[in-house]
Each structure stands twice: as C-alpha cells, then as structure tokens.
Coordinates of N, CA, C and O in Angstrom, one line a residue:
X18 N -28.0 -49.9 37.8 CA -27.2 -50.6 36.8 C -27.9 -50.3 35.4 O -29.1 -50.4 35.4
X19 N -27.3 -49.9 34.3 CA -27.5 -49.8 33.1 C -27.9 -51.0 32.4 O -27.5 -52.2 32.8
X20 N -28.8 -50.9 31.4 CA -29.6 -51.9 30.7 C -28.4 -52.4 29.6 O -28.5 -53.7 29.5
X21 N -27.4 -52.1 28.9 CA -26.2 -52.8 28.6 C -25.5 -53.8 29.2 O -25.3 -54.9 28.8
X22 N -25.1 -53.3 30.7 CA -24.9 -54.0 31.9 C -25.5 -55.3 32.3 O -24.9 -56.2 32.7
X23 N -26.9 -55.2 32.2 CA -27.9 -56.3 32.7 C -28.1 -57.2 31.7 O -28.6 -58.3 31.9
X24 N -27.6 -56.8 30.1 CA -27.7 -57.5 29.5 C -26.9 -58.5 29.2 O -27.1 -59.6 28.8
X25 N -25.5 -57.7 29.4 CA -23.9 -58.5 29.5 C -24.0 -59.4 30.5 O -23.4 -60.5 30.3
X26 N -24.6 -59.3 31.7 CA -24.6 -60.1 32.9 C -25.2 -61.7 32.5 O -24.8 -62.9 32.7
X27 N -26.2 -61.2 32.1 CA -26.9 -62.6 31.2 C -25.8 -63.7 30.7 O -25.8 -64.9 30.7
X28 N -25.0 -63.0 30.3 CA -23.9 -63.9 29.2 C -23.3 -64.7 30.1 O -22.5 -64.0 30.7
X29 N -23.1 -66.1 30.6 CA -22.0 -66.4 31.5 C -21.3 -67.6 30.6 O -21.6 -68.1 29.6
X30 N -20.5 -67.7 31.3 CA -19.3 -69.1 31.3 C -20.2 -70.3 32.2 O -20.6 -70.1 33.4
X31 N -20.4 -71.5 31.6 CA -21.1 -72.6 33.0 C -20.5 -72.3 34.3 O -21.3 -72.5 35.3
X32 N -19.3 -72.0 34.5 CA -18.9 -72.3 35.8 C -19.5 -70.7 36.9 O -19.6 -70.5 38.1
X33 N -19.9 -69.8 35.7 CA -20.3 -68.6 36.9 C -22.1 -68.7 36.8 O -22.9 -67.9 37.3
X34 N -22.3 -69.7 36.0 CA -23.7 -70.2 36.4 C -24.3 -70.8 37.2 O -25.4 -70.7 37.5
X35 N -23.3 -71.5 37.5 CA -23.7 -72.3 39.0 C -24.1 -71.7 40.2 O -25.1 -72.2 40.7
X36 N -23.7 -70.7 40.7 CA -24.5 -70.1 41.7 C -25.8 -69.2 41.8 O -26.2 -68.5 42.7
X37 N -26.5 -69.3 40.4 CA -27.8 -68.9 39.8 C -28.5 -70.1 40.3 O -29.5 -70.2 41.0
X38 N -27.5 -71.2 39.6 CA -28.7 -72.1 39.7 C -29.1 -72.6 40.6 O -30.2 -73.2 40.6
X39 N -28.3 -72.4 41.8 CA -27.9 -73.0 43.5 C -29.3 -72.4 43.9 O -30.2 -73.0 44.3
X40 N -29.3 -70.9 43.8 CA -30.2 -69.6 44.2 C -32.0 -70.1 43.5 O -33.1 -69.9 44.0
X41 N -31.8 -70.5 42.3 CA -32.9 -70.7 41.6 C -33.2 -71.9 42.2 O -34.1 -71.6 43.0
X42 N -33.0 -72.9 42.3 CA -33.3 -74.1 42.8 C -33.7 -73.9 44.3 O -35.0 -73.9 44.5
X43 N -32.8 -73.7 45.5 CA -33.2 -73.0 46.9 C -34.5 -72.5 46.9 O -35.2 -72.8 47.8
X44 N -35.0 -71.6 45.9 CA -36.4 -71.3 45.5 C -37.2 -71.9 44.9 O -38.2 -71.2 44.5
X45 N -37.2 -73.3 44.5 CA -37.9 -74.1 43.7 C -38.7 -73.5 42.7 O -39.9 -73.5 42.4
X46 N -37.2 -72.5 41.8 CA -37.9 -72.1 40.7 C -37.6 -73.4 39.6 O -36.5 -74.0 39.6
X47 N -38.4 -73.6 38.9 CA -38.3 -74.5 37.4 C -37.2 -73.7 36.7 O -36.9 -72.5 36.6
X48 N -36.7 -74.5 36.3 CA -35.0 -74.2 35.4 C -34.9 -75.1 34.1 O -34.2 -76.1 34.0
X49 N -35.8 -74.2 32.8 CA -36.1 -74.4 31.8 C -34.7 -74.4 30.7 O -34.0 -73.4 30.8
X50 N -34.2 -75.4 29.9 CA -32.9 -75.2 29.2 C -33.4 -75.2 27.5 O -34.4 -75.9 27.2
X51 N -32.8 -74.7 26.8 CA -32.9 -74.7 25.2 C -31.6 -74.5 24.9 O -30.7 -74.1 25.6
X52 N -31.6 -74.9 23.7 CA -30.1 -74.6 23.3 C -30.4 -74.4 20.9 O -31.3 -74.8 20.1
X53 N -29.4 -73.9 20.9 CA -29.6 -73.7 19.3 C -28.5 -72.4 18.6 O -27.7 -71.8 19.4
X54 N -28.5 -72.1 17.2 CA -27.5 -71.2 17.2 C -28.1 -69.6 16.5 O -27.5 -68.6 16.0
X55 N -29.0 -69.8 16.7 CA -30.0 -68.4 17.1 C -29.9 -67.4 16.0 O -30.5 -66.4 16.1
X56 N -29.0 -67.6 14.6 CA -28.7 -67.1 14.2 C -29.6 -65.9 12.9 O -30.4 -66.3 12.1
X57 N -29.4 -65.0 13.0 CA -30.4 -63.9 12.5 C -31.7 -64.1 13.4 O -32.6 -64.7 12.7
X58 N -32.2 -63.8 14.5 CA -33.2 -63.8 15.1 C -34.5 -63.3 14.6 O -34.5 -62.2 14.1
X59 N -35.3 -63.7 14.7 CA -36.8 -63.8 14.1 C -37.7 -64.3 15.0 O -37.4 -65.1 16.0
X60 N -39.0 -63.8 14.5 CA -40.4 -64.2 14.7 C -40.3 -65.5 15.8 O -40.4 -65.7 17.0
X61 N -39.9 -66.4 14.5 CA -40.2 -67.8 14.8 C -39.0 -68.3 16.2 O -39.3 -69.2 16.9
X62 N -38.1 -67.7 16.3 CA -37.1 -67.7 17.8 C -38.0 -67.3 18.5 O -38.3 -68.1 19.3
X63 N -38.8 -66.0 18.7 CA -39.2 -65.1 19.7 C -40.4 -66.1 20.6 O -40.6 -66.2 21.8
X64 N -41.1 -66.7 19.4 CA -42.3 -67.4 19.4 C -41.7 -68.7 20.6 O -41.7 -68.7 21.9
X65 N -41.1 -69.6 19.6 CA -40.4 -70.5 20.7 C -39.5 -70.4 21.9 O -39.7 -71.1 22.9
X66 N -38.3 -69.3 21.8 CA -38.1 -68.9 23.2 C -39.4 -68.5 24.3 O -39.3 -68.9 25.5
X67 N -40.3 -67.8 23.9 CA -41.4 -67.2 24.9 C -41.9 -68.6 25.0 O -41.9 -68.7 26.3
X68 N -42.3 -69.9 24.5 CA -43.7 -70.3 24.9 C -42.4 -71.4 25.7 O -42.7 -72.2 26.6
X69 N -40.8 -71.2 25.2 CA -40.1 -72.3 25.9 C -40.1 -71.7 28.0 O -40.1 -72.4 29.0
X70 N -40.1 -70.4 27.8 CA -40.0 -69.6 28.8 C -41.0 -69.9 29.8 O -40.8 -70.3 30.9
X71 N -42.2 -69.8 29.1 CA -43.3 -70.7 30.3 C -43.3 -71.7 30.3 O -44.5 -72.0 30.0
X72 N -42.7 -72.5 30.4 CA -42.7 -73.8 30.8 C -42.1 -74.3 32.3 O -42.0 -75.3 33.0
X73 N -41.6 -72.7 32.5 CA -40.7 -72.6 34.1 C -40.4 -71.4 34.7 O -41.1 -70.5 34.3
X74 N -39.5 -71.1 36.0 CA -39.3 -69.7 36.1 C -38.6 -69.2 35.3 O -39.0 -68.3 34.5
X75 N -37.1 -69.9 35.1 CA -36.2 -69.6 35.0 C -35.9 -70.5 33.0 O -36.3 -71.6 32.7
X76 N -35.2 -69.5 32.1 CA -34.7 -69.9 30.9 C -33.5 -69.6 30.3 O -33.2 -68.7 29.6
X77 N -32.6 -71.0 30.9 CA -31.5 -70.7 30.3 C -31.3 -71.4 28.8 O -31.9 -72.5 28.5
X78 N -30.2 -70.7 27.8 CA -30.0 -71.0 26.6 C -28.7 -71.2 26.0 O -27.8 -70.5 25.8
X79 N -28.8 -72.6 25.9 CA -26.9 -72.9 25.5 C -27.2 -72.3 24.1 O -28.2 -72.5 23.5
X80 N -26.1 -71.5 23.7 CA -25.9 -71.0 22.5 C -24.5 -71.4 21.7 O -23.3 -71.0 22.1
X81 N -24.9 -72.5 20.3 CA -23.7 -73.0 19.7 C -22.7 -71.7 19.6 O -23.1 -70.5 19.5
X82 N -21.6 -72.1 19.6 CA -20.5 -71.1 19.4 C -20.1 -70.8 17.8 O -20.3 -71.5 16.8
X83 N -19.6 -69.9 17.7 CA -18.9 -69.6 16.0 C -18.6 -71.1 15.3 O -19.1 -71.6 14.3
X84 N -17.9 -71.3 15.9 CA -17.4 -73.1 15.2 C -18.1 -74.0 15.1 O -18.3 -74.7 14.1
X85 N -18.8 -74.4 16.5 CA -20.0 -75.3 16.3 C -21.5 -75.1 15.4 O -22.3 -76.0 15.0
X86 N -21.6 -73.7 15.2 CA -22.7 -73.2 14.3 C -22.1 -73.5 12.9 O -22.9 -74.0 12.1
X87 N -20.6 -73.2 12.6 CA -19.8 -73.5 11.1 C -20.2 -75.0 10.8 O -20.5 -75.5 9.8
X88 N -20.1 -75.7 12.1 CA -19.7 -77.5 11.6 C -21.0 -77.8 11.8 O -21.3 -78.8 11.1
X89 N -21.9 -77.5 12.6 CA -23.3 -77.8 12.1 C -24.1 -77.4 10.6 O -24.6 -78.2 9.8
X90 N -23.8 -75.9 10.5 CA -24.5 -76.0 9.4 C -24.0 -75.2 8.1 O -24.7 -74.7 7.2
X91 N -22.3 -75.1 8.1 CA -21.9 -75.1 6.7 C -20.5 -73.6 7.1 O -20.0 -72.9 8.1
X92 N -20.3 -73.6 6.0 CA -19.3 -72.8 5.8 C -20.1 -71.2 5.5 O -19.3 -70.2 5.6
X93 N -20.9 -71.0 5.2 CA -21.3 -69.4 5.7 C -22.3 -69.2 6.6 O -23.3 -68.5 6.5
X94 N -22.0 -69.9 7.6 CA -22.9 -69.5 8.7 C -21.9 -69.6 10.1 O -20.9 -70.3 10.0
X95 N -22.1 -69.2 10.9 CA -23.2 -68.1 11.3 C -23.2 -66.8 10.0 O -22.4 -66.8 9.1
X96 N -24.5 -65.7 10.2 CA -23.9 -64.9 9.7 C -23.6 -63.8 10.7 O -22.9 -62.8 10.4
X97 N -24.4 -64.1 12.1 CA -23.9 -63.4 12.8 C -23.1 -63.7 14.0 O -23.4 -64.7 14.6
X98 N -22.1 -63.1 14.3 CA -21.1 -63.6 15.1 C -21.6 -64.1 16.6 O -22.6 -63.5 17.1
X99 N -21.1 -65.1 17.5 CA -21.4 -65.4 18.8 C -21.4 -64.5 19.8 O -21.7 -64.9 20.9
X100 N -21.0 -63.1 19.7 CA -21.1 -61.9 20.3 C -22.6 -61.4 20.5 O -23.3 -61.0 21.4
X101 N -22.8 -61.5 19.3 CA -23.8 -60.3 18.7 C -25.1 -61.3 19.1 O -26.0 -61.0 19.9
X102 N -25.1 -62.3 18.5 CA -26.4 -63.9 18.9 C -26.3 -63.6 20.6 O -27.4 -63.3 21.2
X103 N -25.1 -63.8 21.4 CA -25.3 -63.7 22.6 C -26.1 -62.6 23.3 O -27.1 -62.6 24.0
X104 N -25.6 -61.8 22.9 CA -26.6 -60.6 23.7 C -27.9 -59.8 22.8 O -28.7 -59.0 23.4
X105 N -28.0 -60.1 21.6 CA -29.5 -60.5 21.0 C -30.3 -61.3 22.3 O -31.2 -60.8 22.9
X106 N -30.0 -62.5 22.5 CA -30.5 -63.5 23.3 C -30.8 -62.8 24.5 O -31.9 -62.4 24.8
X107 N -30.0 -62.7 25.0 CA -29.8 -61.7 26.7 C -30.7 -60.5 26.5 O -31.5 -60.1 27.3
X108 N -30.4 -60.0 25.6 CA -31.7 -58.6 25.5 C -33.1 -59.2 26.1 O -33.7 -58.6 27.0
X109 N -33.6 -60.5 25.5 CA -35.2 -60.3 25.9 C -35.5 -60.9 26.9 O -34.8 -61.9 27.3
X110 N -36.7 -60.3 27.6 CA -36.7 -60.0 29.2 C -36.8 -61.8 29.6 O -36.2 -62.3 30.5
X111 N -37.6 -62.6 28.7 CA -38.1 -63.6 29.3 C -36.5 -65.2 29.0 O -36.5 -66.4 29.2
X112 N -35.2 -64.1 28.6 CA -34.3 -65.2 28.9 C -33.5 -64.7 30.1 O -33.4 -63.5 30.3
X113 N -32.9 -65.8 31.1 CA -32.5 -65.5 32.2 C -31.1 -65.6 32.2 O -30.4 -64.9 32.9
X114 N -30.5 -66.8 31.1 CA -28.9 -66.7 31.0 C -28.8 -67.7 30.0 O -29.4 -68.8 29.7
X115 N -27.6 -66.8 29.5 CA -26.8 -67.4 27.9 C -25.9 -68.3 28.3 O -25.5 -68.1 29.4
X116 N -25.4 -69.3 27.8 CA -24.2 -69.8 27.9 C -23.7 -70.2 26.4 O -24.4 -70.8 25.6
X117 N -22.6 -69.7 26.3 CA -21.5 -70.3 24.7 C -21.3 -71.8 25.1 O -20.8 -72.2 26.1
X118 N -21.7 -72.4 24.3 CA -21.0 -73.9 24.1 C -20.3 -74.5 22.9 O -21.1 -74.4 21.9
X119 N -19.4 -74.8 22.7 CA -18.4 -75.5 21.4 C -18.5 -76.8 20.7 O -18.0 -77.2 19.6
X120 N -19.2 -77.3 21.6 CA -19.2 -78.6 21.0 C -20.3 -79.1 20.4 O -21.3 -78.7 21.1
X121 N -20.6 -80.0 19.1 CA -21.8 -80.1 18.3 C -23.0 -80.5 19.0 O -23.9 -80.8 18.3
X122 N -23.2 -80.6 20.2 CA -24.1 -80.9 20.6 C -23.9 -80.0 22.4 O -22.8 -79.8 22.8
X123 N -24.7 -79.8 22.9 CA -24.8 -79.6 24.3 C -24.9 -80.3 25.9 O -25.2 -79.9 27.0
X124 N -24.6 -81.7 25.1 CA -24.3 -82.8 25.7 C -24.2 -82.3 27.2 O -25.1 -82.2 28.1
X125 N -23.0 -82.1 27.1 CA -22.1 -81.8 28.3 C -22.6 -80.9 28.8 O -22.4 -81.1 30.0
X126 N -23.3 -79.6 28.6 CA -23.8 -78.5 29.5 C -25.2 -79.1 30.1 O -25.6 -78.7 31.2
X127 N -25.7 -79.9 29.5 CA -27.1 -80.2 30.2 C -27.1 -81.6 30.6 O -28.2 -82.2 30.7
X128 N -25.9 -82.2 30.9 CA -25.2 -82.9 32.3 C -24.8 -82.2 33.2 O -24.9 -82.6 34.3
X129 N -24.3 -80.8 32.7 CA -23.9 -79.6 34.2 C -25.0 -78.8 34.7 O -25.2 -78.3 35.8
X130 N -25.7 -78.6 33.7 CA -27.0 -77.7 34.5 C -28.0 -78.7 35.2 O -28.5 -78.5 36.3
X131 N -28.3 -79.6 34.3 CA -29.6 -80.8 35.2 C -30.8 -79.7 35.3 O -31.1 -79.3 36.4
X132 N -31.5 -79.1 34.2 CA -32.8 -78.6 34.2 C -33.9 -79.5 34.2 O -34.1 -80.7 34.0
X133 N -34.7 -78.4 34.6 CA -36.0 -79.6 34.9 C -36.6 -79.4 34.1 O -37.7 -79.9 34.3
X134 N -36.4 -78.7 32.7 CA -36.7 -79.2 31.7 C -36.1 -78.5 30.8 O -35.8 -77.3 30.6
X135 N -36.1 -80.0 29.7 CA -35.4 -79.4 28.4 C -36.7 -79.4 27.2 O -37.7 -80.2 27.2
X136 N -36.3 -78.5 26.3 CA -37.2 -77.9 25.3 C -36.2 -78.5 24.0 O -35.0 -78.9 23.9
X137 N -37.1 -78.4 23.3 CA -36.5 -78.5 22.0 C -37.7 -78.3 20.8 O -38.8 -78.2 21.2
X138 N -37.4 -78.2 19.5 CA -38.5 -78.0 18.5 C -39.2 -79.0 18.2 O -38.9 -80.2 18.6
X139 N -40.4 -78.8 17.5 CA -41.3 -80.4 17.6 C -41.1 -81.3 16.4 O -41.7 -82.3 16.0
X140 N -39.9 -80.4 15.7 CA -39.4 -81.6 14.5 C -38.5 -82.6 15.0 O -38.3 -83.5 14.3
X141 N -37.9 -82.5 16.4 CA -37.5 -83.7 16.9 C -38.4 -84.5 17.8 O -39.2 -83.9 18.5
X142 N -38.1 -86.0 17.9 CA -38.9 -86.7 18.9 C -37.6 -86.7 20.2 O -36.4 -86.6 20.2
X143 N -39.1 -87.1 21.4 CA -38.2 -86.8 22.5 C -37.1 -88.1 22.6 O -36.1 -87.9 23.2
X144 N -37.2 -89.2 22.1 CA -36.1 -89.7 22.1 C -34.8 -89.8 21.5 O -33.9 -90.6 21.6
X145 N -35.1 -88.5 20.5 CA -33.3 -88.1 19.3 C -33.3 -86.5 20.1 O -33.3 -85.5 19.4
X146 N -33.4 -86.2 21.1 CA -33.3 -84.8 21.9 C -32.2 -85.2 22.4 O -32.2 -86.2 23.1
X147 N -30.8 -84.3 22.1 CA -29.4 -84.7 22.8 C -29.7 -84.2 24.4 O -30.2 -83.1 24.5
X148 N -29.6 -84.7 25.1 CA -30.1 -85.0 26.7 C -31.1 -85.3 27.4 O -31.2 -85.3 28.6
X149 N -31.9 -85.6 26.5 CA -33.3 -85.8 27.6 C -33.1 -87.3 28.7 O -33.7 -87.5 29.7
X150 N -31.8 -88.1 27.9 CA -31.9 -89.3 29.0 C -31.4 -88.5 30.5 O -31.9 -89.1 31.5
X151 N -30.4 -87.3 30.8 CA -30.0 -86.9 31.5 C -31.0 -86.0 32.4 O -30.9 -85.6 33.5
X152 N -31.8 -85.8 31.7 CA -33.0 -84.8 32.3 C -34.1 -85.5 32.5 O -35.0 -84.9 32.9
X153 N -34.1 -87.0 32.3 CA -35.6 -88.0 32.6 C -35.0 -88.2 33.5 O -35.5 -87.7 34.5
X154 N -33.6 -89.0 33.8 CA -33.2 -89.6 34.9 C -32.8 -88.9 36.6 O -32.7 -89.3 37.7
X155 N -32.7 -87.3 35.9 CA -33.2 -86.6 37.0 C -34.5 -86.3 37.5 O -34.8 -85.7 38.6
X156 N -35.1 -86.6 37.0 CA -36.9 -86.6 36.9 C -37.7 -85.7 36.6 O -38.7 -85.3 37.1
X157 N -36.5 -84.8 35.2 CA -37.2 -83.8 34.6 C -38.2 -84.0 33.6 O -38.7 -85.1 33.4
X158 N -38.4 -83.0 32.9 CA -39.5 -83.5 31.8 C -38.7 -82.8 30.4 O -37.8 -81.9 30.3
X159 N -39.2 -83.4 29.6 CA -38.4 -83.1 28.1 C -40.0 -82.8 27.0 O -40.9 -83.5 26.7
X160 N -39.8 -81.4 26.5 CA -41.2 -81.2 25.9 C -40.9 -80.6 24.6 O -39.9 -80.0 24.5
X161 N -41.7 -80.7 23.5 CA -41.0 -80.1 22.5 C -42.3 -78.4 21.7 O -43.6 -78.4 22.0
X162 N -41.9 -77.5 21.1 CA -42.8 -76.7 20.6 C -42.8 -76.6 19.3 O -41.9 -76.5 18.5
X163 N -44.2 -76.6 18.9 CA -44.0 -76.3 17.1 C -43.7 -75.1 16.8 O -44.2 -74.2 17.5
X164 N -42.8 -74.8 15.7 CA -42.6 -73.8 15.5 C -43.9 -73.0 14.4 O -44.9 -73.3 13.8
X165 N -43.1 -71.7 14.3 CA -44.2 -71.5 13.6 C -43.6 -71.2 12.0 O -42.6 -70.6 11.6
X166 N -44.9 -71.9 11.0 CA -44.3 -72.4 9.4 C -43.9 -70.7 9.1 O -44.3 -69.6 9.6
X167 N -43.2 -70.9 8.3 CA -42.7 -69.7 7.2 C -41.2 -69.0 7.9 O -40.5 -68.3 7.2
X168 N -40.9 -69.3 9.0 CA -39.8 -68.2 9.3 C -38.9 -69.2 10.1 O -39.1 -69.8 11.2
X169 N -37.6 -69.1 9.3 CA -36.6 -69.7 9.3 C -35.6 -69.3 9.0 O -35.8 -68.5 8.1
X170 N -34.5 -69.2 9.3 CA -33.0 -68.3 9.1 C -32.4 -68.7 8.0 O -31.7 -67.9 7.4
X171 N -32.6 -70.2 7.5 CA -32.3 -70.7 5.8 C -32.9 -69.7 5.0 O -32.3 -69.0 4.2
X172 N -34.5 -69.9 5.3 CA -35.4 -69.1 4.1 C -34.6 -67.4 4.1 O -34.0 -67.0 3.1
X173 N -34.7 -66.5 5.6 CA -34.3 -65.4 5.6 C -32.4 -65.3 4.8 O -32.2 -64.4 4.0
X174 N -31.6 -66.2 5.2 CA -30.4 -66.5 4.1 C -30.5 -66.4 2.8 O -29.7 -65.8 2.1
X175 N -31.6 -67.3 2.2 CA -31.9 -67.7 1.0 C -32.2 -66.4 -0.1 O -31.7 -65.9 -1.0
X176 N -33.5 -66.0 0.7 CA -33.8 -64.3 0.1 C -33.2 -63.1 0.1 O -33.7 -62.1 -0.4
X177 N -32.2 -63.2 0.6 CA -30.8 -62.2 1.3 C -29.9 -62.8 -0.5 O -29.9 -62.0 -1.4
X178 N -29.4 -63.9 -0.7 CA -28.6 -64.4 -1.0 C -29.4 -64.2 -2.4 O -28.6 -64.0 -3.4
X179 N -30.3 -64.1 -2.6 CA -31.0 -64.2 -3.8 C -31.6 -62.6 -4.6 O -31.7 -62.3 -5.8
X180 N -31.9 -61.8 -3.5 CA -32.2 -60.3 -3.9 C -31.3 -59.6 -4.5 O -31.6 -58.4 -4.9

C-alpha cells in the first residue's frame, strides 16, 4: 500500500472506527483521545500531539470540522480547510486515527469512543475538560500537557496578517 493510502486510511467517520477500537482494546492497547482544530500546524501541535501519544498505544484525534472551527474561533478561520488539517494530522506516524466532528465541542465522540484517556492542554483544568466526567466514570484518566510558549496559530495568523 502506498504512503497516500495509509494516510487517507487514518481519516475515518466514528462509525468505521469502531472496529479499531474493538481490535485495540482485545489487545489492551491504551486508547489515548485529543481533540482541537489543528489549524496551520506547528511546533507547538507536534510537541503536544507526541507527548499526548505517549500516554498510550493508540492516538486518536477528533478534529473540529470547517464550521465548528468558524463558530469557535471567528469568521477567518480555519485558514486551512478540514481536508488538508485532516491528513496533515494522519501524516504523523505517532497519530493512529482522525475523526471530523461538527459540533462545538466533542461531547458526543468521546461518549462513543470511551478512551482511556483524554488529553487536553494545561490551560484547562480537568474539571472544564468537555468529557472527562465520561472518561472518569469509565475509569479513565484525564491529563493535561503544557504547551510550549511562543507558538500559536493566532500569533502565526497575526504575523501573516501583519507582514
């Protein structure tokens, strides 16, 4: 199989996820979840996806969709389309599967996946993390990573917008 191929595979819909995770779990692999809208990828993504990566075998990533990245964070963003963020994502080795989600939060995917652990940045506490009550009460763990200062997709906008 071609390395385009393996990267498109990455990309699923929840419902052709499920039989990963059936397979991943049967194996008592750890099934690490993040979610965000990834937009212009950087440093400071690579940093947090990788150290979110070890925290398990397996790293899946809900990825806000075109609309939900617009109503989170404004009318010129994304600047890169949910195509292009999706298989960005799926390119590096240490993610295992993408999923598009629509709605402003990822509520509902990480009621359907049930990871055993959810990640998030360490500007949130774990008690304003949208699912960690769904992921304690499975008797996952909820952990958060600092990122690292200076690299941010606002700032990289900002200097784009300004040169």
């Amino acid at each position: 199989m071609d390395n385009l191929t393996l990267v498109r595979n990455k990309i699923l819909p929840l419902e052709k996820l499920f039989p990963f995770l059936n397979i991943w779990r049967f194996k008592d692999q750890k099934i690490v979840f993040t979610n965000g809208c990834f937009d212009l990828l950087h440093l400071g993504h690579i940093d947090y996806l990788a150290k979110a990566a070890d925290l398990g075998q397996k790293l899946i990533v809900g990825l806000n969709s075109d609309n939900s990245t617009s109503s989170l964070k404004g009318p010129t963003r994304p600047i890169t389309d949910q195509i292009s963020r999706a298989h960005l994502l799926a390119s590096l080795l240490f993610v295992d599967a993408v999923v598009l989600f629509d709605e402003s939060t990822p509520y509902e995917l990480i009621k359907a996946i049930k990871p055993d652990v959810l990640v998030k940045g360490a500007d949130y506490t774990i008690d304003k993390i949208i699912g960690s009550d769904v992921v304690l009460a499975n008797g996952g763990e909820v952990k958060t990573i600092e990122y690292i200062a200076g690299y941010s997709t606002s700032a990289i906008e900002q200097k784009i917008r300004t040169s």
